[in-house]
């Protein structure tokens, strides 16, 4: 299979240059022009990668991929406090909003804008690198931000979509600061199509209003599709599983697809031997790289594992480091195999994997959930409780308290959000390190 990171980057770029979404079949065809990848492998990546969301088309057909639209997704946002000069260290982009809109009047004149137009500043580039968006073209990045952050664009007017007049039931008419557009078109279920009496494009009134807000003509032209994608990304949908069932739900587990290390083999008492459905390895973790033909073991496994267990690290040591954020080594996919999570087994089971959960502190440090921070405040949930919630639903959002404040932790985006101040902290899930010597001592007869 081709490199995961290359496929994800090309697919993201293609989606953003095609108004943010494409049918699965079209997207695969365009990606295949640059990276040779089978339909099944491509679908597997799309379903597993948080960069993409698969939603159903309203009009289904039987051809592969034509009943499924892929939408580009990101958790990255513009910092709302940056323009108020009230932001220190945050996990959001520091950029001029009107620069993202494509029409900052200061950026085009002699007077320099007091807010950043530099997507590659030290602060911004670090965030883009962590989200693997650092290679994305500037215009593509801006479209991605617009279709993922509903606060950047005016709402679609609900009153316009009621009543029978040219402005519907909107009493503001031409002075309305919301977009007059068919809500059924936005929801992708308008039965009238081009004969609909409501707008499926931005009309002259809407164009003037949006231009006054600083949006460029090119972005305004794409807005009907951006609004559709906003709706797709912010509306709970039934997961698209027809093809996934065929690919990953088969009862026959191929050897190269096995990812759980056998606890019994480590203790030298697996009775299934070669017929075991789990991986036989002498450690509770194993690092592998895909060389184009299959998965092969990486050398210096213990060193890679030690680095990975430290939440501060984004790379392993050595001349060819593993990137823990993209799970690649140079351009090759990397994976980590491990024993089952410790929360799924009784306490007397040895060499299960104990996963620890961390959030980023105020001083570039990482603090484990349930442990006191520098002000002796602790979170209401511990690593074990978060691990149990994560295994129950990996797309869930849980509420956490620290002191008198509520936070929301999204497993899908791996961010902890403060709803009052709309700030975010990055979250990481890393295992507790266990050395080769410890494993040998625990398994000694």
Short mmCIF file of C-alpha atoms in Angstrom, two decimals:
data_model
loop_
_atom_site.label_atom_id
_atom_site.label_comp_id
_atom_site.label_asym_id
_atom_site.label_seq_id
_atom_site.Cartn_x
_atom_site.Cartn_y
_atom_site.Cartn_z
CA UNK A 1 0.00 0.00 0.00
CA UNK A 2 1.20 3.54 -0.67
CA UNK A 3 2.16 5.80 2.21
CA UNK A 4 -0.78 6.78 4.40
CA UNK A 5 0.55 10.31 4.88
CA UNK A 6 0.91 10.90 1.12
CA UNK A 7 -2.60 9.64 0.45
CA UNK A 8 -4.10 11.77 3.24
CA UNK A 9 -2.26 14.89 2.06
CA UNK A 10 -3.24 14.45 -1.61
CA UNK A 11 -6.85 13.62 -0.75
CA UNK A 12 -7.13 16.68 1.51
CA UNK A 13 -5.66 18.96 -1.14
CA UNK A 14 -7.97 17.55 -3.81
CA UNK A 15 -11.06 17.96 -1.61
CA UNK A 16 -10.22 21.58 -0.74
CA UNK A 17 -9.57 22.49 -4.37
CA UNK A 18 -12.94 20.93 -5.26
CA UNK A 19 -15.09 23.01 -2.89
CA UNK A 20 -14.40 20.82 0.14
CA UNK A 21 -16.06 17.53 -0.81
CA UNK A 22 -16.26 14.87 -3.52
CA UNK A 23 -17.93 11.53 -4.15
CA UNK A 24 -15.73 8.69 -2.94
CA UNK A 25 -15.25 7.29 -6.44
CA UNK A 26 -14.23 10.68 -7.87
CA UNK A 27 -11.81 11.31 -5.01
CA UNK A 28 -10.17 7.90 -5.41
CA UNK A 29 -9.80 8.46 -9.16
CA UNK A 30 -8.05 11.80 -8.62
CA UNK A 31 -5.79 10.48 -5.84
CA UNK A 32 -4.87 7.47 -8.00
CA UNK A 33 -3.39 9.84 -10.60
CA UNK A 34 -0.67 10.73 -8.08
CA UNK A 35 -0.55 7.71 -5.75
CA UNK A 36 -1.34 4.16 -6.83
CA UNK A 37 -3.73 2.75 -4.24
CA UNK A 38 -6.52 0.20 -4.49
CA UNK A 39 -10.16 1.10 -3.85
CA UNK A 40 -10.25 -1.07 -0.73
CA UNK A 41 -7.07 0.41 0.76
CA UNK A 42 -8.24 3.93 -0.02
CA UNK A 43 -11.62 3.34 1.61
CA UNK A 44 -9.87 1.91 4.69
CA UNK A 45 -7.76 5.08 5.07
CA UNK A 46 -10.74 7.39 4.56
CA UNK A 47 -12.77 5.57 7.22
CA UNK A 48 -9.96 5.42 9.77
CA UNK A 49 -8.55 8.94 9.35
CA UNK A 50 -10.19 11.78 11.32
CA UNK A 51 -9.40 14.15 8.43
CA UNK A 52 -12.36 12.80 6.47
CA UNK A 53 -16.08 12.33 7.09
CA UNK A 54 -18.13 10.00 4.88
CA UNK A 55 -21.81 10.89 4.41
CA UNK A 56 -24.48 9.42 2.20
CA UNK A 57 -25.75 11.04 -0.97
CA UNK A 58 -29.51 11.56 -1.09
CA UNK A 59 -29.74 9.78 -4.44
CA UNK A 60 -28.07 6.40 -4.06
CA UNK A 61 -26.74 4.23 -6.88
CA UNK A 62 -25.12 0.83 -6.88
CA UNK A 63 -21.77 1.90 -8.31
CA UNK A 64 -18.89 1.85 -5.82
CA UNK A 65 -18.51 5.19 -4.06
CA UNK A 66 -21.27 7.12 -5.86
CA UNK A 67 -23.59 6.95 -2.84
CA UNK A 68 -20.93 8.36 -0.50
CA UNK A 69 -19.56 11.91 -0.23
CA UNK A 70 -16.20 12.52 1.47
CA UNK A 71 -15.87 15.86 3.30
CA UNK A 72 -12.58 17.34 4.53
CA UNK A 73 -12.50 17.88 8.29
CA UNK A 74 -10.21 19.56 10.83
CA UNK A 75 -10.44 20.51 14.50
CA UNK A 76 -8.18 23.53 13.90
CA UNK A 77 -9.76 26.97 14.41
CA UNK A 78 -8.86 30.65 14.39
CA UNK A 79 -8.16 32.00 17.87
CA UNK A 80 -11.01 34.30 18.92
CA UNK A 81 -8.90 36.04 21.57
CA UNK A 82 -5.96 36.80 19.26
CA UNK A 83 -7.53 39.94 17.77
CA UNK A 84 -8.45 41.10 21.28
CA UNK A 85 -4.75 40.80 22.17
CA UNK A 86 -5.83 38.57 25.03
CA UNK A 87 -4.14 35.28 24.11
CA UNK A 88 -0.88 33.82 25.30
CA UNK A 89 -0.35 30.14 24.62
CA UNK A 90 -3.21 28.41 22.82
CA UNK A 91 -3.81 25.60 20.34
CA UNK A 92 -5.52 27.78 17.70
CA UNK A 93 -4.23 29.75 14.71
CA UNK A 94 -3.17 33.37 15.15
CA UNK A 95 -4.32 34.90 11.85
CA UNK A 96 -6.25 37.90 10.62
CA UNK A 97 -9.82 36.74 9.92
CA UNK A 98 -10.07 39.01 6.87
CA UNK A 99 -6.89 37.50 5.48
CA UNK A 100 -8.63 34.10 5.65
CA UNK A 101 -11.64 35.72 3.96
CA UNK A 102 -9.28 36.72 1.14
CA UNK A 103 -9.99 40.44 1.29
CA UNK A 104 -8.07 42.20 4.10
CA UNK A 105 -7.97 45.87 3.09
CA UNK A 106 -4.78 46.48 5.07
CA UNK A 107 -2.93 43.64 3.42
CA UNK A 108 -3.45 45.21 0.00
CA UNK A 109 -2.58 48.80 0.90
CA UNK A 110 0.42 50.64 2.22
CA UNK A 111 -0.69 50.36 5.84
CA UNK A 112 0.31 46.99 7.26
CA UNK A 113 -2.31 44.91 9.04
CA UNK A 114 -1.65 44.65 12.78
CA UNK A 115 -2.72 41.00 12.75
CA UNK A 116 -0.72 38.17 11.26
CA UNK A 117 -0.95 37.16 7.59
CA UNK A 118 1.77 34.55 8.08
CA UNK A 119 0.46 30.99 8.14
CA UNK A 120 4.02 29.77 8.61
CA UNK A 121 4.81 31.81 11.72
CA UNK A 122 6.39 29.82 14.55
CA UNK A 123 3.08 29.58 16.43
CA UNK A 124 0.95 28.71 13.38
CA UNK A 125 3.40 26.33 11.73
CA UNK A 126 3.70 24.27 14.93
CA UNK A 127 -0.07 23.77 14.99
CA UNK A 128 -0.28 23.03 11.26
CA UNK A 129 2.55 20.53 11.63
CA UNK A 130 0.78 18.76 14.50
CA UNK A 131 -2.41 18.54 12.42
CA UNK A 132 -0.38 17.49 9.32
CA UNK A 133 -1.71 20.50 7.38
CA UNK A 134 1.65 22.24 6.96
CA UNK A 135 1.98 21.24 3.28
CA UNK A 136 -1.52 22.40 2.33
CA UNK A 137 -1.80 25.36 -0.06
CA UNK A 138 -2.90 28.57 1.66
CA UNK A 139 -6.20 28.88 -0.25
CA UNK A 140 -7.03 25.23 0.46
CA UNK A 141 -6.32 25.74 4.16
CA UNK A 142 -8.65 28.75 4.27
CA UNK A 143 -11.52 26.82 2.66
CA UNK A 144 -10.94 23.99 5.12
CA UNK A 145 -11.20 26.44 8.03
CA UNK A 146 -14.35 28.08 6.65
CA UNK A 147 -16.26 24.83 6.20
CA UNK A 148 -15.30 23.52 9.65
CA UNK A 149 -15.79 26.59 11.84
CA UNK A 150 -19.43 27.79 11.80
CA UNK A 151 -18.48 31.01 13.64
CA UNK A 152 -16.57 32.36 10.63
CA UNK A 153 -19.63 32.74 8.39
CA UNK A 154 -23.09 34.30 8.85
CA UNK A 155 -25.98 31.90 9.41
CA UNK A 156 -28.48 30.93 6.74
CA UNK A 157 -31.66 32.93 7.42
CA UNK A 158 -34.38 30.62 8.76
CA UNK A 159 -37.10 33.27 8.20
CA UNK A 160 -36.22 33.49 4.51
CA UNK A 161 -37.12 29.82 4.24
CA UNK A 162 -40.65 30.47 5.51
CA UNK A 163 -43.48 32.28 3.74
CA UNK A 164 -44.07 32.78 0.02
CA UNK A 165 -42.64 36.23 -0.79
CA UNK A 166 -39.26 36.92 -2.47
CA UNK A 167 -37.75 37.35 1.03
CA UNK A 168 -39.87 34.65 2.60
CA UNK A 169 -40.94 35.71 6.10
CA UNK A 170 -37.75 37.75 6.69
CA UNK A 171 -38.83 41.23 7.85
CA UNK A 172 -35.32 42.67 7.34
CA UNK A 173 -35.45 41.97 3.60
CA UNK A 174 -32.45 43.60 1.88
CA UNK A 175 -30.93 44.70 5.20
CA UNK A 176 -30.76 41.15 6.60
CA UNK A 177 -27.27 40.23 7.82
CA UNK A 178 -27.87 36.50 7.29
CA UNK A 179 -27.59 34.59 4.03
CA UNK A 180 -30.80 34.10 2.03
CA UNK A 181 -30.43 30.59 0.68
CA UNK A 182 -32.66 27.53 0.39
CA UNK A 183 -32.23 25.51 3.57
CA UNK A 184 -33.21 22.33 1.74
CA UNK A 185 -30.36 22.94 -0.72
CA UNK A 186 -27.97 23.30 2.24
CA UNK A 187 -29.32 20.03 3.64
CA UNK A 188 -28.90 18.46 0.18
CA UNK A 189 -32.55 17.40 -0.01
CA UNK A 190 -34.27 20.07 -2.15
CA UNK A 191 -36.81 18.23 -4.32
CA UNK A 192 -37.25 21.17 -6.73
CA UNK A 193 -33.63 21.45 -7.88
CA UNK A 194 -32.98 24.36 -10.29
CA UNK A 195 -36.76 25.11 -10.37
CA UNK A 196 -36.78 25.97 -6.65
CA UNK A 197 -38.16 29.46 -5.89
CA UNK A 198 -35.53 29.95 -3.19
CA UNK A 199 -31.88 30.72 -3.86
CA UNK A 200 -29.35 27.96 -4.46
CA UNK A 201 -26.63 30.56 -5.11
CA UNK A 202 -25.58 33.80 -3.42
CA UNK A 203 -27.76 36.59 -4.85
CA UNK A 204 -26.69 40.22 -5.34
CA UNK A 205 -27.94 41.28 -1.89
CA UNK A 206 -26.04 38.43 -0.25
CA UNK A 207 -22.92 39.18 -2.28
CA UNK A 208 -22.90 42.85 -1.18
CA UNK A 209 -23.45 41.86 2.46
CA UNK A 210 -20.66 39.28 2.37
CA UNK A 211 -18.26 41.64 0.59
CA UNK A 212 -18.89 44.21 3.32
CA UNK A 213 -17.88 41.56 5.83
CA UNK A 214 -14.59 41.14 3.97
CA UNK A 215 -15.16 37.95 1.96
CA UNK A 216 -13.56 37.76 -1.48
CA UNK A 217 -15.50 37.01 -4.65
CA UNK A 218 -13.90 33.58 -5.11
CA UNK A 219 -14.92 32.46 -1.63
CA UNK A 220 -18.45 33.87 -2.07
CA UNK A 221 -18.85 31.80 -5.25
CA UNK A 222 -17.98 28.63 -3.28
CA UNK A 223 -20.14 29.44 -0.25
CA UNK A 224 -23.23 27.38 -1.25
CA UNK A 225 -21.03 24.27 -1.18
CA UNK A 226 -19.24 25.43 1.98
CA UNK A 227 -22.61 25.73 3.73
CA UNK A 228 -23.53 22.23 2.59
CA UNK A 229 -20.29 20.88 4.02
CA UNK A 230 -20.77 22.83 7.26
CA UNK A 231 -24.13 21.13 7.65
CA UNK A 232 -22.65 17.70 6.87
CA UNK A 233 -19.86 18.15 9.41
CA UNK A 234 -22.01 19.56 12.21
CA UNK A 235 -24.99 17.25 11.93
CA UNK A 236 -24.96 13.76 13.52
CA UNK A 237 -25.14 11.17 10.74
CA UNK A 238 -25.43 7.41 10.53
CA UNK A 239 -21.92 6.07 9.83
CA UNK A 240 -21.45 4.86 6.30
CA UNK A 241 -20.67 1.19 6.78
CA UNK A 242 -21.71 -0.71 3.64
CA UNK A 243 -18.21 -1.01 2.21
CA UNK A 244 -16.54 -1.01 5.60
CA UNK A 245 -18.45 -4.16 6.57
CA UNK A 246 -17.05 -5.87 3.51
CA UNK A 247 -13.50 -4.72 4.27
CA UNK A 248 -12.97 -4.97 8.00
CA UNK A 249 -15.81 -6.97 9.49
CA UNK A 250 -14.89 -10.32 8.03
CA UNK A 251 -14.62 -13.07 10.67
CA UNK A 252 -11.36 -14.23 9.06
CA UNK A 253 -8.51 -12.09 10.42
CA UNK A 254 -5.52 -11.94 8.08
CA UNK A 255 -2.14 -12.28 9.74
CA UNK A 256 -0.97 -8.84 8.56
CA UNK A 257 -4.13 -7.23 10.01
CA UNK A 258 -3.64 -8.57 13.54
CA UNK A 259 -2.70 -5.79 15.95
CA UNK A 260 -3.17 -7.26 19.44
CA UNK A 261 -0.23 -9.04 21.02
CA UNK A 262 -1.01 -12.35 22.72
CA UNK A 263 -0.67 -12.17 26.52
CA UNK A 264 -0.37 -15.95 26.78
CA UNK A 265 2.54 -16.12 24.32
CA UNK A 266 4.53 -13.56 26.34
CA UNK A 267 4.06 -15.86 29.34
CA UNK A 268 5.05 -18.80 27.09
CA UNK A 269 1.78 -20.71 27.44
CA UNK A 270 -0.34 -20.01 24.32
CA UNK A 271 -2.07 -23.28 23.44
CA UNK A 272 -3.16 -22.09 19.98
CA UNK A 273 0.41 -21.70 18.68
CA UNK A 274 0.38 -20.81 14.93
CA UNK A 275 -3.43 -20.78 14.86
CA UNK A 276 -3.66 -17.93 17.37
CA UNK A 277 -5.60 -14.89 16.13
CA UNK A 278 -3.22 -12.56 18.02
CA UNK A 279 0.37 -11.55 17.36
CA UNK A 280 3.09 -13.66 18.95
CA UNK A 281 5.89 -11.42 20.24
CA UNK A 282 8.05 -11.43 23.35
CA UNK A 283 7.18 -7.86 24.41
CA UNK A 284 3.82 -6.17 25.13
CA UNK A 285 4.56 -3.69 22.32
CA UNK A 286 5.96 -3.95 18.82
CA UNK A 287 6.78 -1.21 16.29
CA UNK A 288 6.49 -2.00 12.57
CA UNK A 289 6.99 -0.10 9.31
CA UNK A 290 5.31 -0.85 5.96
CA UNK A 291 8.02 -1.29 3.29
CA UNK A 292 5.66 -1.49 0.30
CA UNK A 293 5.21 -5.25 0.50
CA UNK A 294 4.38 -5.89 4.13
CA UNK A 295 4.89 -4.91 7.76
CA UNK A 296 8.42 -5.42 9.09
CA UNK A 297 9.74 -4.94 12.61
CA UNK A 298 11.57 -1.70 13.41
CA UNK A 299 14.93 -1.91 15.15
CA UNK A 300 15.50 -0.24 18.54
CA UNK A 301 11.95 -1.10 19.63
CA UNK A 302 12.61 -0.28 23.29
CA UNK A 303 14.04 3.18 22.43
CA UNK A 304 11.05 4.02 20.23
CA UNK A 305 8.65 2.84 22.93
CA UNK A 306 10.42 4.84 25.66
CA UNK A 307 10.15 8.01 23.56
CA UNK A 308 6.51 7.36 22.67
CA UNK A 309 5.53 6.91 26.31
CA UNK A 310 6.65 10.47 27.08
CA UNK A 311 3.78 12.77 26.01
CA UNK A 312 6.24 15.59 25.32
CA UNK A 313 7.73 13.71 22.38
CA UNK A 314 6.48 13.93 18.81
CA UNK A 315 9.38 11.91 17.34
CA UNK A 316 11.54 8.96 18.31
CA UNK A 317 15.35 9.32 18.55
CA UNK A 318 17.76 8.26 15.82
CA UNK A 319 18.69 9.20 12.26
CA UNK A 320 15.36 7.94 10.85
CA UNK A 321 12.88 8.97 13.53
CA UNK A 322 9.28 7.82 13.76
CA UNK A 323 6.79 10.70 13.64
CA UNK A 324 4.30 9.91 16.41
CA UNK A 325 1.75 12.46 15.12
CA UNK A 326 1.49 11.05 11.60
CA UNK A 327 2.72 7.53 12.49
CA UNK A 328 5.23 7.54 9.65
CA UNK A 329 8.96 7.05 9.17
CA UNK A 330 9.93 9.42 6.38
CA UNK A 331 7.12 8.57 3.93
CA UNK A 332 6.42 5.01 5.14
CA UNK A 333 3.45 4.12 7.41
CA UNK A 334 4.28 2.96 10.92
CA UNK A 335 2.08 1.11 13.39
CA UNK A 336 2.36 0.11 17.04
CA UNK A 337 1.06 -3.28 18.14
CA UNK A 338 0.33 -3.85 21.83
CA UNK A 339 -1.37 -6.07 24.34
CA UNK A 340 -4.97 -5.38 25.34
CA UNK A 341 -5.76 -2.30 27.44
CA UNK A 342 -5.40 -2.93 31.18
CA UNK A 343 -8.94 -1.65 31.90
CA UNK A 344 -10.44 -4.63 30.03
CA UNK A 345 -8.79 -7.27 32.23
CA UNK A 346 -8.76 -8.05 35.98
CA UNK A 347 -5.88 -6.53 37.96
CA UNK A 348 -3.98 -9.84 38.26
CA UNK A 349 -3.37 -10.00 34.48
CA UNK A 350 0.25 -9.02 33.85
CA UNK A 351 1.71 -7.12 30.87
CA UNK A 352 -1.54 -5.58 29.71
CA UNK A 353 -1.07 -2.05 28.35
CA UNK A 354 -1.78 0.72 30.86
CA UNK A 355 -2.79 3.79 28.87
CA UNK A 356 -2.27 7.20 30.49
CA UNK A 357 -4.09 10.37 29.48
CA UNK A 358 -2.42 13.81 29.52
CA UNK A 359 -3.39 17.40 28.79
CA UNK A 360 -1.01 20.22 27.90
CA UNK A 361 -0.26 22.53 30.85
CA UNK A 362 0.45 26.25 30.94
CA UNK A 363 4.24 25.86 30.78
CA UNK A 364 4.66 23.45 27.84
CA UNK A 365 4.39 20.59 30.33
CA UNK A 366 2.03 17.62 30.14
CA UNK A 367 -0.13 16.74 33.14
CA UNK A 368 -1.77 13.37 33.65
CA UNK A 369 -5.53 13.47 34.23
CA UNK A 370 -6.35 12.92 37.88
CA UNK A 371 -2.93 14.24 38.99
CA UNK A 372 -2.46 17.71 40.58
CA UNK A 373 -1.22 20.57 38.41
CA UNK A 374 1.20 23.29 39.58
CA UNK A 375 -1.68 24.89 41.54
CA UNK A 376 -2.62 21.54 43.13
CA UNK A 377 -5.86 21.29 41.13
CA UNK A 378 -6.95 17.87 39.88
CA UNK A 379 -9.38 16.80 37.17
CA UNK A 380 -12.55 14.93 38.09
CA UNK A 381 -11.65 11.98 35.82
CA UNK A 382 -8.51 9.87 36.00
CA UNK A 383 -6.60 8.16 33.21
CA UNK A 384 -8.35 4.87 33.92
CA UNK A 385 -11.82 6.44 33.78
CA UNK A 386 -11.00 8.20 30.52
CA UNK A 387 -9.62 4.97 29.07
CA UNK A 388 -12.84 3.14 29.94
CA UNK A 389 -14.94 5.90 28.32
CA UNK A 390 -12.67 5.93 25.24
CA UNK A 391 -12.95 2.18 24.67
CA UNK A 392 -16.72 2.39 25.05
CA UNK A 393 -17.06 5.10 22.37
CA UNK A 394 -14.01 6.53 20.58
CA UNK A 395 -16.04 9.37 19.04
CA UNK A 396 -17.57 10.53 22.34
CA UNK A 397 -17.15 13.84 24.16
CA UNK A 398 -16.91 13.67 27.95
CA UNK A 399 -17.32 16.39 30.59
CA UNK A 400 -14.48 16.99 33.03
CA UNK A 401 -14.27 19.32 36.01
CA UNK A 402 -11.13 20.96 37.40
CA UNK A 403 -11.69 23.34 40.28
CA UNK A 404 -14.95 25.15 39.54
CA UNK A 405 -14.65 24.91 35.75
CA UNK A 406 -16.20 22.50 33.27
CA UNK A 407 -14.27 21.22 30.27
CA UNK A 408 -15.25 19.04 27.32
CA UNK A 409 -12.80 16.41 26.07
CA UNK A 410 -13.33 15.19 22.51
CA UNK A 411 -11.87 11.74 21.86
CA UNK A 412 -12.19 12.26 18.12
CA UNK A 413 -10.18 15.51 18.04
CA UNK A 414 -8.08 14.83 21.18
CA UNK A 415 -8.66 18.32 22.55
CA UNK A 416 -9.94 19.55 25.92
CA UNK A 417 -12.14 22.62 25.42
CA UNK A 418 -13.13 25.36 27.85
CA UNK A 419 -16.67 26.36 26.75
CA UNK A 420 -16.63 29.63 28.70
CA UNK A 421 -13.50 31.09 27.09
CA UNK A 422 -13.57 28.91 23.93
CA UNK A 423 -9.95 27.85 24.45
CA UNK A 424 -8.50 24.41 23.80
CA UNK A 425 -5.71 22.25 25.17
CA UNK A 426 -4.24 19.32 23.29
CA UNK A 427 -4.73 15.86 24.81
CA UNK A 428 -2.51 12.82 24.33
CA UNK A 429 -2.99 9.14 25.12
CA UNK A 430 0.30 7.35 25.73
CA UNK A 431 1.15 3.98 27.38
CA UNK A 432 3.10 3.56 30.59
CA UNK A 433 6.65 2.51 29.70
CA UNK A 434 7.84 -0.96 30.59
CA UNK A 435 11.42 -2.01 29.79
CA UNK A 436 12.63 -5.30 28.34
CA UNK A 437 14.21 -6.13 31.69
CA UNK A 438 10.89 -5.59 33.49
CA UNK A 439 9.14 -7.91 31.02
CA UNK A 440 11.77 -10.60 31.60
CA UNK A 441 11.43 -10.29 35.37
CA UNK A 442 7.63 -10.53 35.21
CA UNK A 443 7.68 -13.61 32.94
CA UNK A 444 10.52 -15.44 34.71
CA UNK A 445 9.45 -18.89 35.99
#
